[in-house]
PDB file of C-alpha atoms in Angstrom:
ATOM      1  CA  LEU A   1      30.667   9.854  13.942  1.00  0.00           C
ATOM      2  CA  LYS A   2      28.077  12.771  14.770  1.00  0.00           C
ATOM      3  CA  ILE A   3      24.747  14.487  13.857  1.00  0.00           C
ATOM      4  CA  TYR A   4      24.692  16.509  10.963  1.00  0.00           C
ATOM      5  CA  LYS A   5      22.248  19.173  11.508  1.00  0.00           C
ATOM      6  CA  ASP A   6      21.237  20.087   8.038  1.00  0.00           C
ATOM      7  CA  SER A   7      20.869  16.480   7.365  1.00  0.00           C
ATOM      8  CA  LEU A   8      18.903  15.746  10.102  1.00  0.00           C
ATOM      9  CA  LYS A   9      16.542  18.958   9.566  1.00  0.00           C
ATOM     10  CA  GLU A  10      15.974  17.550   5.999  1.00  0.00           C
ATOM     11  CA  ILE A  11      15.011  14.247   6.827  1.00  0.00           C
ATOM     12  CA  LEU A  12      12.695  15.277   9.064  1.00  0.00           C
ATOM     13  CA  ARG A  13      10.790  17.778   7.142  1.00  0.00           C
ATOM     14  CA  VAL A  14      10.135  15.085   4.647  1.00  0.00           C
ATOM     15  CA  GLY A  15      10.220  12.247   6.724  1.00  0.00           C
ATOM     16  CA  LEU A  16       7.718  13.432   9.790  1.00  0.00           C
ATOM     17  CA  PRO A  17       4.753  14.499   7.486  1.00  0.00           C
ATOM     18  CA  ALA A  18       5.341  11.012   5.710  1.00  0.00           C
ATOM     19  CA  GLY A  19       4.960   9.204   8.977  1.00  0.00           C
ATOM     20  CA  VAL A  20       2.064  11.254  10.196  1.00  0.00           C
ATOM     21  CA  GLN A  21      -0.096  10.427   7.217  1.00  0.00           C
ATOM     22  CA  SER A  22       0.444   6.823   7.468  1.00  0.00           C
ATOM     23  CA  SER A  23      -1.707   7.390  10.766  1.00  0.00           C
ATOM     24  CA  PHE A  24      -4.240   9.328   9.118  1.00  0.00           C
ATOM     25  CA  PHE A  25      -4.958   6.366   6.885  1.00  0.00           C
ATOM     26  CA  ALA A  26      -5.361   4.281   9.665  1.00  0.00           C
ATOM     27  CA  LEU A  27      -7.560   6.657  11.502  1.00  0.00           C
ATOM     28  CA  SER A  28      -9.664   7.164   8.482  1.00  0.00           C
ATOM     29  CA  ASN A  29     -10.005   3.220   8.126  1.00  0.00           C
ATOM     30  CA  THR A  30     -11.120   2.567  11.634  1.00  0.00           C
ATOM     31  CA  VAL A  31     -13.874   5.497  11.111  1.00  0.00           C
ATOM     32  CA  VAL A  32     -15.238   3.459   8.111  1.00  0.00           C
ATOM     33  CA  GLN A  33     -14.890   0.141   9.675  1.00  0.00           C
ATOM     34  CA  ALA A  34     -17.379   1.824  12.746  1.00  0.00           C
ATOM     35  CA  GLY A  35     -19.713   1.913   9.963  1.00  0.00           C
ATOM     36  CA  VAL A  36     -19.223  -1.552   8.292  1.00  0.00           C
ATOM     37  CA  ASN A  37     -19.553  -3.061  11.789  1.00  0.00           C
ATOM     38  CA  SER A  38     -22.903  -1.179  12.179  1.00  0.00           C
ATOM     39  CA  PHE A  39     -24.689  -3.377   9.229  1.00  0.00           C
ATOM     40  CA  GLY A  40     -23.561  -6.644  11.261  1.00  0.00           C
ATOM     41  CA  SER A  41     -21.503  -9.820  11.014  1.00  0.00           C
ATOM     42  CA  VAL A  42     -22.492 -10.978   7.525  1.00  0.00           C
ATOM     43  CA  THR A  43     -21.255  -7.576   6.484  1.00  0.00           C
ATOM     44  CA  ILE A  44     -17.903  -7.396   8.528  1.00  0.00           C
ATOM     45  CA  ALA A  45     -17.573 -10.960   7.198  1.00  0.00           C
ATOM     46  CA  GLY A  46     -17.801 -10.092   3.653  1.00  0.00           C
ATOM     47  CA  SER A  47     -16.015  -6.825   3.777  1.00  0.00           C
ATOM     48  CA  THR A  48     -13.023  -7.870   5.611  1.00  0.00           C
ATOM     49  CA  ALA A  49     -12.527 -10.818   3.220  1.00  0.00           C
ATOM     50  CA  GLY A  50     -12.798  -8.273  -0.182  1.00  0.00           C
ATOM     51  CA  GLY A  51     -10.196  -5.922   2.078  1.00  0.00           C
ATOM     52  CA  ASN A  52      -7.818  -8.851   2.323  1.00  0.00           C
ATOM     53  CA  ILE A  53      -7.887  -9.245  -1.680  1.00  0.00           C
ATOM     54  CA  GLU A  54      -7.742  -5.594  -2.059  1.00  0.00           C
ATOM     55  CA  GLY A  55      -4.420  -5.289   0.127  1.00  0.00           C
ATOM     56  CA  PHE A  56      -2.785  -7.585  -2.665  1.00  0.00           C
ATOM     57  CA  VAL A  57      -3.501  -4.776  -5.385  1.00  0.00           C
ATOM     58  CA  TYR A  58      -2.251  -2.094  -3.157  1.00  0.00           C
ATOM     59  CA  VAL A  59       0.720  -3.710  -2.696  1.00  0.00           C
ATOM     60  CA  SER A  60       1.202  -3.377  -6.359  1.00  0.00           C
ATOM     61  CA  MET A  61       0.232   0.619  -6.337  1.00  0.00           C
ATOM     62  CA  ASN A  62       2.241   1.394  -3.496  1.00  0.00           C
ATOM     63  CA  ALA A  63       5.469   0.057  -5.757  1.00  0.00           C
ATOM     64  CA  PHE A  64       4.750   2.558  -8.299  1.00  0.00           C
ATOM     65  CA  TYR A  65       4.722   5.205  -5.593  1.00  0.00           C
ATOM     66  CA  GLN A  66       8.074   3.815  -4.321  1.00  0.00           C
ATOM     67  CA  ALA A  67       9.644   3.868  -7.887  1.00  0.00           C
ATOM     68  CA  VAL A  68       8.206   7.901  -8.447  1.00  0.00           C
ATOM     69  CA  LEU A  69       9.330   8.862  -5.191  1.00  0.00           C
ATOM     70  CA  THR A  70      13.059   7.379  -5.861  1.00  0.00           C
ATOM     71  CA  GLY A  71      13.191   8.520  -9.183  1.00  0.00           C
ATOM     72  CA  VAL A  72      12.091  11.590  -8.959  1.00  0.00           C
ATOM     73  CA  SER A  73      14.195  12.444  -5.724  1.00  0.00           C
ATOM     74  CA  GLN A  74      17.291  10.962  -7.383  1.00  0.00           C
ATOM     75  CA  ASN A  75      16.918  13.059 -10.560  1.00  0.00           C
ATOM     76  CA  TYR A  76      15.714  16.235  -8.748  1.00  0.00           C
ATOM     77  CA  GLY A  77      19.252  16.036  -6.732  1.00  0.00           C
ATOM     78  CA  ALA A  78      20.940  15.354 -10.057  1.00  0.00           C
ATOM     79  CA  LYS A  79      19.242  18.336 -11.456  1.00  0.00           C
ATOM     80  CA  ASP A  80      18.016  16.327 -14.732  1.00  0.00           C
ATOM     81  CA  GLU A  81      14.890  17.852 -15.916  1.00  0.00           C
ATOM     82  CA  LYS A  82      14.013  15.453 -18.611  1.00  0.00           C
ATOM     83  CA  ARG A  83      14.506  12.356 -16.348  1.00  0.00           C
ATOM     84  CA  ILE A  84      11.981  13.973 -13.869  1.00  0.00           C
ATOM     85  CA  ASN A  85       9.172  14.141 -15.762  1.00  0.00           C
ATOM     86  CA  LYS A  86       9.949  10.842 -17.082  1.00  0.00           C
ATOM     87  CA  PHE A  87       9.936   9.536 -13.450  1.00  0.00           C
ATOM     88  CA  ILE A  88       6.474  11.297 -12.781  1.00  0.00           C
ATOM     89  CA  TYR A  89       4.334  10.357 -16.129  1.00  0.00           C
ATOM     90  CA  ILE A  90       5.458   7.006 -16.860  1.00  0.00           C
ATOM     91  CA  PRO A  91       4.977   5.249 -13.729  1.00  0.00           C
ATOM     92  CA  LEU A  92       1.760   7.029 -13.273  1.00  0.00           C
ATOM     93  CA  ILE A  93       0.479   5.496 -16.638  1.00  0.00           C
ATOM     94  CA  CYS A  94       1.761   2.096 -15.699  1.00  0.00           C
ATOM     95  CA  ALA A  95       0.205   2.463 -12.402  1.00  0.00           C
ATOM     96  CA  VAL A  96      -3.274   2.992 -13.682  1.00  0.00           C
ATOM     97  CA  VAL A  97      -2.839   0.097 -16.216  1.00  0.00           C
ATOM     98  CA  ALA A  98      -1.922  -1.912 -13.588  1.00  0.00           C
ATOM     99  CA  GLY A  99      -4.696  -0.922 -11.618  1.00  0.00           C
ATOM    100  CA  LEU A 100      -7.445  -1.349 -14.193  1.00  0.00           C
ATOM    101  CA  VAL A 101      -6.121  -4.666 -14.858  1.00  0.00           C
ATOM    102  CA  LEU A 102      -5.679  -6.017 -11.491  1.00  0.00           C
ATOM    103  CA  GLY A 103      -8.538  -4.285 -10.238  1.00  0.00           C
ATOM    104  CA  GLY A 104     -10.572  -6.108 -13.030  1.00  0.00           C
ATOM    105  CA  ALA A 105      -9.262  -9.462 -12.564  1.00  0.00           C
ATOM    106  CA  CYS A 106     -10.595  -9.382  -8.802  1.00  0.00           C
ATOM    107  CA  VAL A 107     -13.874  -8.348  -9.872  1.00  0.00           C
ATOM    108  CA  LEU A 108     -13.826 -10.989 -12.605  1.00  0.00           C
ATOM    109  CA  PHE A 109     -12.593 -14.077  -9.871  1.00  0.00           C
ATOM    110  CA  ALA A 110     -14.550 -12.096  -7.168  1.00  0.00           C
ATOM    111  CA  ARG A 111     -16.645 -15.294  -6.036  1.00  0.00           C
ATOM    112  CA  PRO A 112     -13.553 -17.914  -6.342  1.00  0.00           C
ATOM    113  CA  LEU A 113     -10.979 -15.158  -4.239  1.00  0.00           C
ATOM    114  CA  LEU A 114     -13.726 -14.796  -1.765  1.00  0.00           C
ATOM    115  CA  GLY A 115     -14.335 -18.411  -1.186  1.00  0.00           C
ATOM    116  CA  ILE A 116     -10.910 -18.746   0.057  1.00  0.00           C
ATOM    117  CA  TYR A 117     -11.748 -16.721   3.159  1.00  0.00           C
ATOM    118  CA  ILE A 118     -15.454 -17.117   3.154  1.00  0.00           C
ATOM    119  CA  THR A 119     -16.767 -21.019   3.223  1.00  0.00           C
ATOM    120  CA  ASP A 120     -20.012 -20.869   5.175  1.00  0.00           C
ATOM    121  CA  SER A 121     -21.978 -17.902   4.095  1.00  0.00           C
ATOM    122  CA  PRO A 122     -23.075 -16.779   0.261  1.00  0.00           C
ATOM    123  CA  GLU A 123     -24.495 -13.762   1.825  1.00  0.00           C
ATOM    124  CA  ALA A 124     -20.974 -12.619   2.961  1.00  0.00           C
ATOM    125  CA  ILE A 125     -19.679 -13.415  -0.197  1.00  0.00           C
ATOM    126  CA  GLU A 126     -22.179 -11.437  -2.088  1.00  0.00           C
ATOM    127  CA  ILE A 127     -21.158  -8.448   0.014  1.00  0.00           C
ATOM    128  CA  GLY A 128     -17.599  -8.895  -0.730  1.00  0.00           C
ATOM    129  CA  VAL A 129     -18.409  -8.865  -4.257  1.00  0.00           C
ATOM    130  CA  LEU A 130     -20.043  -5.729  -3.635  1.00  0.00           C
ATOM    131  CA  ARG A 131     -16.864  -3.942  -1.842  1.00  0.00           C
ATOM    132  CA  LEU A 132     -14.500  -5.418  -5.046  1.00  0.00           C
ATOM    133  CA  TRP A 133     -16.767  -3.474  -7.478  1.00  0.00           C
ATOM    134  CA  MET A 134     -17.157  -0.599  -5.610  1.00  0.00           C
ATOM    135  CA  THR A 135     -13.441  -0.120  -3.966  1.00  0.00           C
ATOM    136  CA  THR A 136     -11.404  -2.768  -6.254  1.00  0.00           C
ATOM    137  CA  ALA A 137     -12.457  -1.907  -9.902  1.00  0.00           C
ATOM    138  CA  PRO A 138     -11.482   1.623  -9.483  1.00  0.00           C
ATOM    139  CA  TYR A 139      -8.342   0.989  -7.685  1.00  0.00           C
ATOM    140  CA  PHE A 140      -6.378   2.759 -10.490  1.00  0.00           C
ATOM    141  CA  LEU A 141      -7.421   6.111  -8.614  1.00  0.00           C
ATOM    142  CA  VAL A 142      -5.237   4.897  -5.937  1.00  0.00           C
ATOM    143  CA  GLY A 143      -2.147   4.509  -8.330  1.00  0.00           C
ATOM    144  CA  ALA A 144      -2.447   7.603  -9.703  1.00  0.00           C
ATOM    145  CA  MET A 145      -3.376   9.235  -6.064  1.00  0.00           C
ATOM    146  CA  GLU A 146      -0.037   7.420  -4.919  1.00  0.00           C
ATOM    147  CA  CYS A 147       2.432   8.278  -8.104  1.00  0.00           C
ATOM    148  CA  LEU A 148       1.007  11.956  -7.707  1.00  0.00           C
ATOM    149  CA  MET A 149       1.837  11.830  -4.014  1.00  0.00           C
ATOM    150  CA  GLY A 150       5.537  10.473  -4.360  1.00  0.00           C
ATOM    151  CA  ALA A 151       5.707  12.805  -7.539  1.00  0.00           C
ATOM    152  CA  ILE A 152       5.477  16.079  -4.858  1.00  0.00           C
ATOM    153  CA  ARG A 153       7.372  14.327  -2.106  1.00  0.00           C
ATOM    154  CA  GLY A 154      10.360  13.485  -4.441  1.00  0.00           C
ATOM    155  CA  LEU A 155      10.545  17.186  -5.114  1.00  0.00           C
ATOM    156  CA  GLY A 156      11.164  18.256  -1.914  1.00  0.00           C
ATOM    157  CA  SER A 157       7.401  18.893  -0.381  1.00  0.00           C
ATOM    158  CA  SER A 158       6.128  16.522   1.998  1.00  0.00           C
ATOM    159  CA  THR A 159       3.712  18.557   4.279  1.00  0.00           C
ATOM    160  CA  ILE A 160       1.416  19.652   1.717  1.00  0.00           C
ATOM    161  CA  PRO A 161       0.289  16.124   0.617  1.00  0.00           C
ATOM    162  CA  ALA A 162       0.173  15.029   3.959  1.00  0.00           C
ATOM    163  CA  ILE A 163      -2.662  17.866   4.753  1.00  0.00           C
ATOM    164  CA  THR A 164      -4.494  17.061   1.688  1.00  0.00           C
ATOM    165  CA  SER A 165      -4.218  13.139   2.237  1.00  0.00           C
ATOM    166  CA  PHE A 166      -5.404  13.903   5.943  1.00  0.00           C
ATOM    167  CA  ILE A 167      -8.483  16.075   4.655  1.00  0.00           C
ATOM    168  CA  GLY A 168      -9.327  13.562   1.460  1.00  0.00           C
ATOM    169  CA  THR A 169      -9.092  10.368   3.937  1.00  0.00           C
ATOM    170  CA  CYS A 170      -9.888  11.290   7.116  1.00  0.00           C
ATOM    171  CA  GLY A 171     -12.130  14.246   6.420  1.00  0.00           C
ATOM    172  CA  VAL A 172     -14.338  12.926   3.556  1.00  0.00           C
ATOM    173  CA  ARG A 173     -14.640   9.539   4.953  1.00  0.00           C
ATOM    174  CA  MET A 174     -15.612  10.593   8.295  1.00  0.00           C
ATOM    175  CA  MET A 175     -17.890  13.278   6.754  1.00  0.00           C
ATOM    176  CA  TRP A 176     -19.230  10.516   4.788  1.00  0.00           C
ATOM    177  CA  VAL A 177     -19.758   8.236   7.664  1.00  0.00           C
ATOM    178  CA  LEU A 178     -21.343  10.680   9.879  1.00  0.00           C
ATOM    179  CA  PHE A 179     -23.740  12.617   7.638  1.00  0.00           C
ATOM    180  CA  VAL A 180     -24.355  10.838   4.452  1.00  0.00           C
ATOM    181  CA  LEU A 181     -24.523   7.010   5.478  1.00  0.00           C
ATOM    182  CA  PRO A 182     -27.315   7.622   8.060  1.00  0.00           C
ATOM    183  CA  TYR A 183     -29.725   8.431   4.756  1.00  0.00           C
ATOM    184  CA  PHE A 184     -28.727   5.873   2.900  1.00  0.00           C
ATOM    185  CA  ARG A 185     -28.276   2.894   4.907  1.00  0.00           C
ATOM    186  CA  GLU A 186     -27.162   0.241   2.430  1.00  0.00           C
ATOM    187  CA  GLU A 187     -23.545  -1.270   2.047  1.00  0.00           C
ATOM    188  CA  TRP A 188     -23.129   0.418  -1.237  1.00  0.00           C
ATOM    189  CA  ALA A 189     -23.542   3.835   0.224  1.00  0.00           C
ATOM    190  CA  LEU A 190     -20.541   2.895   2.973  1.00  0.00           C
ATOM    191  CA  PHE A 191     -18.096   1.431   0.256  1.00  0.00           C
ATOM    192  CA  ILE A 192     -18.577   4.293  -2.376  1.00  0.00           C
ATOM    193  CA  ALA A 193     -16.820   6.542   0.227  1.00  0.00           C
ATOM    194  CA  TRP A 194     -13.611   4.984  -0.617  1.00  0.00           C
ATOM    195  CA  PRO A 195     -13.358   6.070  -4.424  1.00  0.00           C
ATOM    196  CA  ILE A 196     -14.978   9.326  -3.679  1.00  0.00           C
ATOM    197  CA  SER A 197     -12.331  10.498  -1.198  1.00  0.00           C
ATOM    198  CA  TRP A 198      -9.388   8.930  -3.723  1.00  0.00           C
ATOM    199  CA  VAL A 199     -10.990  11.330  -6.364  1.00  0.00           C
ATOM    200  CA  PHE A 200     -10.913  14.535  -4.091  1.00  0.00           C
ATOM    201  CA  VAL A 201      -7.264  13.797  -3.158  1.00  0.00           C
ATOM    202  CA  ILE A 202      -6.263  13.010  -6.993  1.00  0.00           C
ATOM    203  CA  VAL A 203      -7.406  16.644  -7.607  1.00  0.00           C
ATOM    204  CA  CYS A 204      -5.667  18.107  -4.281  1.00  0.00           C
ATOM    205  CA  HIS A 205      -2.261  16.237  -5.552  1.00  0.00           C
ATOM    206  CA  LEU A 206      -2.719  17.687  -9.045  1.00  0.00           C
ATOM    207  CA  ILE A 207      -3.193  21.225  -8.204  1.00  0.00           C
ATOM    208  CA  THR A 208      -0.372  21.125  -5.530  1.00  0.00           C
ATOM    209  CA  LEU A 209       1.831  19.484  -8.088  1.00  0.00           C
ATOM    210  CA  ALA A 210       0.793  22.127 -10.536  1.00  0.00           C
ATOM    211  CA  PHE A 211       2.320  24.670  -7.982  1.00  0.00           C
ATOM    212  CA  VAL A 212       5.508  22.802  -6.652  1.00  0.00           C
ATOM    213  CA  LYS A 213       7.106  21.217  -9.839  1.00  0.00           C
ATOM    214  CA  PRO A 214       7.221  24.594 -11.731  1.00  0.00           C
ATOM    215  CA  ARG A 215       8.873  26.319  -8.382  1.00  0.00           C
ATOM    216  CA  ALA A 216      11.043  22.858  -8.023  1.00  0.00           C
ATOM    217  CA  ILE A 217      12.093  23.447 -11.690  1.00  0.00           C
ATOM    218  CA  LYS A 218      12.682  27.183 -11.481  1.00  0.00           C
ATOM    219  CA  LYS A 219      14.721  26.072  -8.769  1.00  0.00           C
ATOM    220  CA  LEU A 220      16.947  24.073 -10.629  1.00  0.00           C
ATOM    221  CA  ARG A 221      17.872  26.102 -13.306  1.00  0.00           C
ATOM    222  CA  GLU A 222      18.872  28.984 -11.102  1.00  0.00           C
ATOM    223  CA  GLN A 223      21.405  26.513  -9.497  1.00  0.00           C
ATOM    224  CA  GLU A 224      22.768  25.651 -12.932  1.00  0.00           C
TER     225      GLU A 224
END
């Protein structure tokens, strides 16, 4: 029983950036929550309830990320180029469809769902409805973002998606709260920071995948 240095190095190379990235999301949400708090207790209640409902959709999106990460990495190790492509694009399509369906369902049944959490404030429910429209209806973007990140990480590149996620989640949201929100003191102007940051990260991941995937495939072919 001993530590195998090469294996440990590979685990840390992929695992550390992934772990740090998770902290980025927590940091960015803290910044946005500070913006939510500035609107008062009604907005806090409505946003929190909407966020709780949104959390159920995120679990579904993250499941597709896990599928892409596992499938791409296993087939990359097995040097199966065709199955790598399948595990990138099929879960991506499924995640987008699932995101549209689940996000649409949350908006369609927004008031009954929010009523589970909020029983004494119609105003807070309306804020929750607004948040679901702004952040949960376009949640298919999170599905696409997660799947692209899983594909990049499955191909052996973990640092780049961590950096782009940091810039997109922390950077974009922080800049939005600090420099845009003061000019538009309404809840929609705060909630829209989420989908804007998702689109930014998706574009970054697409560019990254366009560089990482050909290099990874070339490396596989050289090993055959």
